[in-house]
mmCIF file of C-alpha atoms in Angstrom:
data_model
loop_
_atom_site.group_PDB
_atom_site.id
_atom_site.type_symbol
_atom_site.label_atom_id
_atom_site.label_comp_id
_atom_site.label_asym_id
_atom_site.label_seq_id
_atom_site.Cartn_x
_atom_site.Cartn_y
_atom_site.Cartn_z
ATOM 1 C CA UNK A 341 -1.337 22.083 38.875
ATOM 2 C CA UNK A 342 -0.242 18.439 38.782
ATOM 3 C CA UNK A 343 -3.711 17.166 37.367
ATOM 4 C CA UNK A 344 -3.363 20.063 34.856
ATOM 5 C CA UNK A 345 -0.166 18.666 33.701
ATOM 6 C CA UNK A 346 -1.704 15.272 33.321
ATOM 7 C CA UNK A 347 -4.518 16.609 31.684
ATOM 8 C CA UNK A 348 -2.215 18.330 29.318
ATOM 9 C CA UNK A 349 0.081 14.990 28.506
ATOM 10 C CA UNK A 350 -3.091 13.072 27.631
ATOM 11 C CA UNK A 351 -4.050 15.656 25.406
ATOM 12 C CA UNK A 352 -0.873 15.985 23.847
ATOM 13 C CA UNK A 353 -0.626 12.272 23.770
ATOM 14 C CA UNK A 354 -4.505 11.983 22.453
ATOM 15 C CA UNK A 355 -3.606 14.278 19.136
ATOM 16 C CA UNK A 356 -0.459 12.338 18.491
ATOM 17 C CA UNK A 357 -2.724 9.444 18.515
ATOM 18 C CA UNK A 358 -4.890 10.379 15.942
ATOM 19 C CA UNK A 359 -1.978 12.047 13.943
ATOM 20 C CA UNK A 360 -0.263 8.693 13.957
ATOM 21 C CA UNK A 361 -0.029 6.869 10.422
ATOM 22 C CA UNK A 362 -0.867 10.403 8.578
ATOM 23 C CA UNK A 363 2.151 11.681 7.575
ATOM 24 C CA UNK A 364 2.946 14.574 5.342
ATOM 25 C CA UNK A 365 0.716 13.796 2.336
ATOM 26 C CA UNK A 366 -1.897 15.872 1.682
ATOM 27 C CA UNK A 367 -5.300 14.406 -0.063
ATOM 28 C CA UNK A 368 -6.155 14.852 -3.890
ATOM 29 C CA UNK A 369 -8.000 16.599 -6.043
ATOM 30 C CA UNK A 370 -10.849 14.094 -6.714
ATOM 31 C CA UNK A 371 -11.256 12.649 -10.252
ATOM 32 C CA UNK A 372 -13.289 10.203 -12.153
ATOM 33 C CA UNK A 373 -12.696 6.512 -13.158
ATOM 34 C CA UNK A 374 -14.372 3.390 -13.200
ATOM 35 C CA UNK A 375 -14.791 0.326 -10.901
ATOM 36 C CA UNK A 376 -14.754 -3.535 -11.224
ATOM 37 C CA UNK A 377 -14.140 -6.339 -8.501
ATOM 38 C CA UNK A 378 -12.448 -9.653 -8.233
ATOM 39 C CA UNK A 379 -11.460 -11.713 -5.813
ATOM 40 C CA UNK A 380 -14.389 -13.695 -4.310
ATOM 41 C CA UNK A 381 -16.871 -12.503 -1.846
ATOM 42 C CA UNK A 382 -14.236 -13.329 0.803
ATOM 43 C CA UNK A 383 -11.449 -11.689 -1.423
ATOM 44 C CA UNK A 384 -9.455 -14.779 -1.260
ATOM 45 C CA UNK A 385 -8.581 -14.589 -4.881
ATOM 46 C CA UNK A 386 -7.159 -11.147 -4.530
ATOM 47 C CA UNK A 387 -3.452 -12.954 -2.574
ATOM 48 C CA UNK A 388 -0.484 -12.536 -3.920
ATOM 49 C CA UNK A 389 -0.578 -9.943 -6.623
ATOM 50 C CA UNK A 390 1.801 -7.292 -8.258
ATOM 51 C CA UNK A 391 2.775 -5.762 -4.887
ATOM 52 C CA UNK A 392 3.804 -8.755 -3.366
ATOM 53 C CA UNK A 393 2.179 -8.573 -0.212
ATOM 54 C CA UNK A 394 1.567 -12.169 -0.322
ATOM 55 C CA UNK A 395 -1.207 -13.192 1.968
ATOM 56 C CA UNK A 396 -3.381 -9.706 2.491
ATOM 57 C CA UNK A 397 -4.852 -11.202 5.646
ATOM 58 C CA UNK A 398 -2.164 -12.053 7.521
ATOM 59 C CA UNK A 399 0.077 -8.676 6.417
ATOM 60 C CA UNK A 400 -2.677 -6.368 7.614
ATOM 61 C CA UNK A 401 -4.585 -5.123 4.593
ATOM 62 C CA UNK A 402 -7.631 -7.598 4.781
ATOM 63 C CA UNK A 403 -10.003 -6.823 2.180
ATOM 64 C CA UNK A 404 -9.911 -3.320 1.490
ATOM 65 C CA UNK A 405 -7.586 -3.719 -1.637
ATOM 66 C CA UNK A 406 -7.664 -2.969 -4.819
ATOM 67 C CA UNK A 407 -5.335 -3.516 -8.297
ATOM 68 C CA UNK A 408 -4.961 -0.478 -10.416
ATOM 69 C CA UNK A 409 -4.561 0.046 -14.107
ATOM 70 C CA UNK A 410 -1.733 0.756 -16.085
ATOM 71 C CA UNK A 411 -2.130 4.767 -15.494
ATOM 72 C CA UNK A 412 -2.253 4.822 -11.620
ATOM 73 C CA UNK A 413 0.059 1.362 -11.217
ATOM 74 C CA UNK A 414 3.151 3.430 -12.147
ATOM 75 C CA UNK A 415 5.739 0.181 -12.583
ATOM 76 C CA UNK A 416 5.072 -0.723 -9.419
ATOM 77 C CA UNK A 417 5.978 2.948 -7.538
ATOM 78 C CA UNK A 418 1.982 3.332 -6.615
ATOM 79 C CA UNK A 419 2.224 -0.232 -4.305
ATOM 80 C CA UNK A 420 1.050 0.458 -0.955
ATOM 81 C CA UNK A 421 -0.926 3.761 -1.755
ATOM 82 C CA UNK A 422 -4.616 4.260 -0.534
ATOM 83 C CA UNK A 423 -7.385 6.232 -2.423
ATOM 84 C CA UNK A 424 -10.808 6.837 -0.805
ATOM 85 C CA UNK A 425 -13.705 6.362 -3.130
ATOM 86 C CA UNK A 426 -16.969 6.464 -4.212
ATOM 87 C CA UNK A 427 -19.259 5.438 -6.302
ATOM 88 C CA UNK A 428 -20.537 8.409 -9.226
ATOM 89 C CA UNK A 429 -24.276 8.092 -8.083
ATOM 90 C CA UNK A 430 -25.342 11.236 -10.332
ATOM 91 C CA UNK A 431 -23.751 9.409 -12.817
ATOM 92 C CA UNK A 432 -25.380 5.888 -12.533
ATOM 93 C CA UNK A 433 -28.102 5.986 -9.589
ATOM 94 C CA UNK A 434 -29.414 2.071 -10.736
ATOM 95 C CA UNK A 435 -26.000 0.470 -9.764
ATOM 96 C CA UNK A 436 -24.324 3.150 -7.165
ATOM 97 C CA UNK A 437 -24.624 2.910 -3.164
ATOM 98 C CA UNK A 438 -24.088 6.120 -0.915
ATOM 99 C CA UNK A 439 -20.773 6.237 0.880
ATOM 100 C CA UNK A 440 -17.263 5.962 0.173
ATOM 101 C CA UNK A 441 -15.086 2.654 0.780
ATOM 102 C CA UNK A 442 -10.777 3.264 1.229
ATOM 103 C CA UNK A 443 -8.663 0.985 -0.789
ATOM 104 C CA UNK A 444 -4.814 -0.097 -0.008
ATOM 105 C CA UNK A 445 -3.197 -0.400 -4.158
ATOM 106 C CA UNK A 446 -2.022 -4.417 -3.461
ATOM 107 C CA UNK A 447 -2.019 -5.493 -7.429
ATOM 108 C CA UNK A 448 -1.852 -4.589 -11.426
ATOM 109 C CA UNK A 449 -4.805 -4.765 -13.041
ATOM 110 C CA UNK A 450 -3.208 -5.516 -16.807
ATOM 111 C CA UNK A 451 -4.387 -4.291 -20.033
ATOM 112 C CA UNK A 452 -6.577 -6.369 -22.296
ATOM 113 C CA UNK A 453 -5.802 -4.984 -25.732
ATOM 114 C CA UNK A 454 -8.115 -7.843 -27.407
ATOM 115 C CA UNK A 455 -11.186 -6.320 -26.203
ATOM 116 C CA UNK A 456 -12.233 -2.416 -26.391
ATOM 117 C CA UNK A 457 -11.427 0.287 -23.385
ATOM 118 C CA UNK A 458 -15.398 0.668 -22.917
ATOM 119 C CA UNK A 459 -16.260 -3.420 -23.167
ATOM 120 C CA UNK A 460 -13.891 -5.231 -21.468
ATOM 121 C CA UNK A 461 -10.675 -3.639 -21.528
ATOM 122 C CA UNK A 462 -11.557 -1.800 -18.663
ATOM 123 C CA UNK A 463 -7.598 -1.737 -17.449
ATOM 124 C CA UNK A 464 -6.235 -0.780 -20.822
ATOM 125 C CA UNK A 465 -4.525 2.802 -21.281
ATOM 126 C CA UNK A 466 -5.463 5.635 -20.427
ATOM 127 C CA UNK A 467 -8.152 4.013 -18.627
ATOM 128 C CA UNK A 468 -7.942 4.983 -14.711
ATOM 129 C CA UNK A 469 -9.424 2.171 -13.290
ATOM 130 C CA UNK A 470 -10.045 -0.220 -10.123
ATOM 131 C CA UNK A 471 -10.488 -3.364 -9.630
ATOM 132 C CA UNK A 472 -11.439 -3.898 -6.236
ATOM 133 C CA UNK A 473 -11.535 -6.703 -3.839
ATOM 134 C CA UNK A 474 -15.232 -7.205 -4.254
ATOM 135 C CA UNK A 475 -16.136 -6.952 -0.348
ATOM 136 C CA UNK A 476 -14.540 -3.703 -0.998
ATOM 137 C CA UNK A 477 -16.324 -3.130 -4.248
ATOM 138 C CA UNK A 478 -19.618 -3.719 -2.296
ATOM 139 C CA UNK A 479 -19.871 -1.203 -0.105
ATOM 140 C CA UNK A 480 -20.218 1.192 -2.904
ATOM 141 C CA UNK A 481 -21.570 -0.946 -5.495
ATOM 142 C CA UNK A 482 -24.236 -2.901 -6.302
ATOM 143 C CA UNK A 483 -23.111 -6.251 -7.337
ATOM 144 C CA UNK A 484 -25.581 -7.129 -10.923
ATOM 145 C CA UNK A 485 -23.932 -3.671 -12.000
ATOM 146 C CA UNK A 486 -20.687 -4.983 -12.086
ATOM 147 C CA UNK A 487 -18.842 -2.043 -12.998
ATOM 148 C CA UNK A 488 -19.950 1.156 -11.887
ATOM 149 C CA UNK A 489 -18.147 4.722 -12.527
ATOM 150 C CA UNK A 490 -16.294 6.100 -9.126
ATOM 151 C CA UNK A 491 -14.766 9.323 -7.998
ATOM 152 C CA UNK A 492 -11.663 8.798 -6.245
ATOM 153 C CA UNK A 493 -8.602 10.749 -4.074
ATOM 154 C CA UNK A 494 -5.448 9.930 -2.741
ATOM 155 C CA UNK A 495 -5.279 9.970 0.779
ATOM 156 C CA UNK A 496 -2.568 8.536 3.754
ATOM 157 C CA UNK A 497 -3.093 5.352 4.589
ATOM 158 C CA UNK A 498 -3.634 4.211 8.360
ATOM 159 C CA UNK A 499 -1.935 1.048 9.667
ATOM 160 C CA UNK A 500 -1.763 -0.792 12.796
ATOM 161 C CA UNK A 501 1.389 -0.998 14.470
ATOM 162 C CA UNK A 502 4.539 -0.224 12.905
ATOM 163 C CA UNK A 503 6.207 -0.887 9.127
ATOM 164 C CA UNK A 504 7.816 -4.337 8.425
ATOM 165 C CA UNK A 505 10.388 -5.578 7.125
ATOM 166 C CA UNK A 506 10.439 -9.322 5.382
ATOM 167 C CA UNK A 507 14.071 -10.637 4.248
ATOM 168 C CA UNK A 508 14.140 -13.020 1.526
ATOM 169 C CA UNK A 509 16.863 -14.020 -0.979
ATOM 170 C CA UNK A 510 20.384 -15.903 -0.605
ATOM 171 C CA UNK A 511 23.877 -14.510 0.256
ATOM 172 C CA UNK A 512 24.956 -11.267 -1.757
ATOM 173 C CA UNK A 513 21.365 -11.076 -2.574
ATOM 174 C CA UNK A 514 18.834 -9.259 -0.223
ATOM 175 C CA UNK A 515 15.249 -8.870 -1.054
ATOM 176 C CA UNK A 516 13.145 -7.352 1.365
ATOM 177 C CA UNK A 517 9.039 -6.808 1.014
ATOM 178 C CA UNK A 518 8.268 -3.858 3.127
ATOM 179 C CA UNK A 519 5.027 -4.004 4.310
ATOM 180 C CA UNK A 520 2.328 -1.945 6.726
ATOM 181 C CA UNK A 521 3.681 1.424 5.430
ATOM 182 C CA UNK A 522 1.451 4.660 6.898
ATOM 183 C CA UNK A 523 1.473 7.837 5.519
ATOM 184 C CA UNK A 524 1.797 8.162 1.759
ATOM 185 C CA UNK A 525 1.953 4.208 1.675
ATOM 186 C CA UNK A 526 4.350 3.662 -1.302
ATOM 187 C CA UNK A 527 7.811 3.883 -1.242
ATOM 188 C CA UNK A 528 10.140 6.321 -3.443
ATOM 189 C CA UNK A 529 13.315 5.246 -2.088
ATOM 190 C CA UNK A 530 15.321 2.723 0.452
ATOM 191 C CA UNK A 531 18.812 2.362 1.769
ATOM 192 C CA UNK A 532 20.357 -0.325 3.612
ATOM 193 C CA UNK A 533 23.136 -0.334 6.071
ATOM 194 C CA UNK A 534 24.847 -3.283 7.551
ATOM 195 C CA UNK A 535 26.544 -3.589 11.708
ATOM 196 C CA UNK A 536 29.825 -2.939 9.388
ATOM 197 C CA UNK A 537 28.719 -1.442 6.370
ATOM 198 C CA UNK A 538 27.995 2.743 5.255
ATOM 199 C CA UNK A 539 24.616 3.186 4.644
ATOM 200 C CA UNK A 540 23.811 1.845 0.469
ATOM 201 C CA UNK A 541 21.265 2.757 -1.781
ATOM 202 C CA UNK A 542 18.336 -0.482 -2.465
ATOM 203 C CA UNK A 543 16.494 -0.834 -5.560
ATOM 204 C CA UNK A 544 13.431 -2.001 -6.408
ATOM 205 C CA UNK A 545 13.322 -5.248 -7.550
ATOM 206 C CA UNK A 546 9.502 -5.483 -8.494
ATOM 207 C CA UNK A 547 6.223 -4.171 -6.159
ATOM 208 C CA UNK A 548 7.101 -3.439 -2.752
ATOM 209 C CA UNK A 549 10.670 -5.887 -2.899
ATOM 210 C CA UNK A 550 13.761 -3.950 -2.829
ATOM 211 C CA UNK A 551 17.379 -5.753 -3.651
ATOM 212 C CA UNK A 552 20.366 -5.086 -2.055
ATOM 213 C CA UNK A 553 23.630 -7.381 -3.927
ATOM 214 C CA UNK A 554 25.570 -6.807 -1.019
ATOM 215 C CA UNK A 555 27.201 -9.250 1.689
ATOM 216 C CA UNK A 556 25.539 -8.736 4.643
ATOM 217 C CA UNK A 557 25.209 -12.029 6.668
ATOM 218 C CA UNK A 558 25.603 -11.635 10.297
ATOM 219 C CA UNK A 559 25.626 -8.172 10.457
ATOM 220 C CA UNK A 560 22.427 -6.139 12.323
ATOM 221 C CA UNK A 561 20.602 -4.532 9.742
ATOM 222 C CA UNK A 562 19.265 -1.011 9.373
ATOM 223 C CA UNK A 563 16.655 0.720 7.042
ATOM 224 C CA UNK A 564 16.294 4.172 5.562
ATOM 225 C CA UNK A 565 12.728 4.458 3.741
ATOM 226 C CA UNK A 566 12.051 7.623 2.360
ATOM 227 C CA UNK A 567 8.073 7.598 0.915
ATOM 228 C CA UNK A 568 6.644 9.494 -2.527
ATOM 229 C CA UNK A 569 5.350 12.448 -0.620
ATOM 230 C CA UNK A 570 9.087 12.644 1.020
ATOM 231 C CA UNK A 571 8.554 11.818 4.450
ATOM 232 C CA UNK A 572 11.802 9.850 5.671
ATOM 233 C CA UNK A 573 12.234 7.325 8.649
ATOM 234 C CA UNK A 574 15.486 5.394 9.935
ATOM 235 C CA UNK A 575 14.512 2.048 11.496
ATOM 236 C CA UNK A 576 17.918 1.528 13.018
ATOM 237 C CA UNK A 577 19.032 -2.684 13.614
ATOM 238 C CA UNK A 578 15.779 -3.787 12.974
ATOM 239 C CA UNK A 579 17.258 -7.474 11.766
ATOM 240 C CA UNK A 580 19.495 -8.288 14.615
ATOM 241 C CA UNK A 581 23.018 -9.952 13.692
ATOM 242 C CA UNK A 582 21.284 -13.414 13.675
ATOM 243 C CA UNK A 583 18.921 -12.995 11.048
ATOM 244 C CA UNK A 584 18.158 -15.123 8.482
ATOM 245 C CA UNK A 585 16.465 -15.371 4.979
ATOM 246 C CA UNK A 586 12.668 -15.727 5.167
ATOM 247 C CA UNK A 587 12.425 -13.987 8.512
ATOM 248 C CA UNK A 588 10.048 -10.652 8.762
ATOM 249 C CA UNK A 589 11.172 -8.150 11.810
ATOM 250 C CA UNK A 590 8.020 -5.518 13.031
ATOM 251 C CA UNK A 591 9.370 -2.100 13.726
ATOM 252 C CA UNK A 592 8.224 0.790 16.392
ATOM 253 C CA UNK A 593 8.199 3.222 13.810
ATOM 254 C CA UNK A 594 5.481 4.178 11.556
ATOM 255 C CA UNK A 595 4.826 7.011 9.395
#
């Protein structure tokens, strides 16, 4: 009996495992856009970026990035989101590879209204488009092609470890990057509550940065992330009382 209980916990545990980082969202219908890369072969050009994510290496979404176009970028609301795709080979056989490649949304890829939607302004509404870290790009694409047409779906992301939490700004002004999100990956809403403080609503500043104007120096911070497809987590004095600007905290909770 007591190695069927074990058996049973490792089980248990094993699914848990595997359901870990999935979260509530539920993949997409697939539908069709188009493909470009940037970035280098080593996708250092593809740092920094719309998101702010800053350097894609060290914050745990390597090369497997992408910047979207005005219709799937959203302001800013579709940071952090992940889309499995691949390449349209019916479409274009000469240019496509077999397989699919998933993609973490990192960056805006901005219109071009000096040059037409089908030459060059590949970004420009109503375009759906990515523009993908090219080692990314690669595994679906041939490189001479240089832009290829893709099918694509939205699916949770997976992510090492748990979500972070990077405090920047100056006093009365609190700007925190959340990074490593699971699940649905982008963020619809966060609140913030201070040691001495009722939980208050953030907004976002730009990308993944959310602003808080309140006084909250020495206090323990909390969190309260709720993500697009409504799945809601508490990550309860994550910054400890001592905290200070420029300092990221890692979290055991993930989505």
């Amino acid at each position: 009996m007591a190695k069927m209980g074990i058996l049973a916990l490792i089980i248990v545990f094993s699914i848990c495992t595997l359901l870990a980082g999935v979260g509530a969202l539920v993949p997409s219908d697939w539908q069709r856009a188009h493909a470009t890369f940037y970035g280098d072969s080593d996708a250092s050009g593809t740092m920094g970026g719309a998101c702010g994510y800053g350097n894609l290496y060290a914050n745990g979404y390597g090369t497997r990035t992408a910047a979207l176009s005005t219709a799937l970028f959203n302001n800013g609301a579709s940071c952090g989101q992940c889309y499995k795709i691949i390449c349209d080979y019916n479409t274009d056989p000469k240019w496509c590879k077999r397989g699919s490649v998933t993609v973490t949304a990192t960056n805006f890829c901005p219109p071009n209204f000096a040059l037409p939607n089908n030459n060059g302004g590949w970004c420009n509404p109503p375009l759906q488009h990515f523009d993908m870290a090219q080692p990314a790009w690669e595994k679906i694409g041939i490189y001479e092609g240089g832009i290829i047409p893709v099918l694509y779906t939205r699916v949770p992301c997976r992510k090492r470890h748990g979500v972070r939490f990077t405090i920047n700004g100056r006093d009365y002004f609190e700007l925190v990057l959340i990074t490593n999100v699971a699940g649905a990956g982008s963020i619809q809403s966060v609140s913030i509550k201070g040691s001495g403080t009722d939980w208050q609503p953030m907004s976002r500043n730009w990308g993944a940065n959310w602003q808080s104007n309140t006084y909250l120096n020495g206090q323990s911070l909390s969190f309260m992330v709720t993500l697009s497809d409504g799945e809601t987590r508490v990550f309860n004095n994550i910054a400890p009382s001592y905290w200070s600007f420029g300092q990221t905290f890692s979290s055991l909770v993930q989505f």
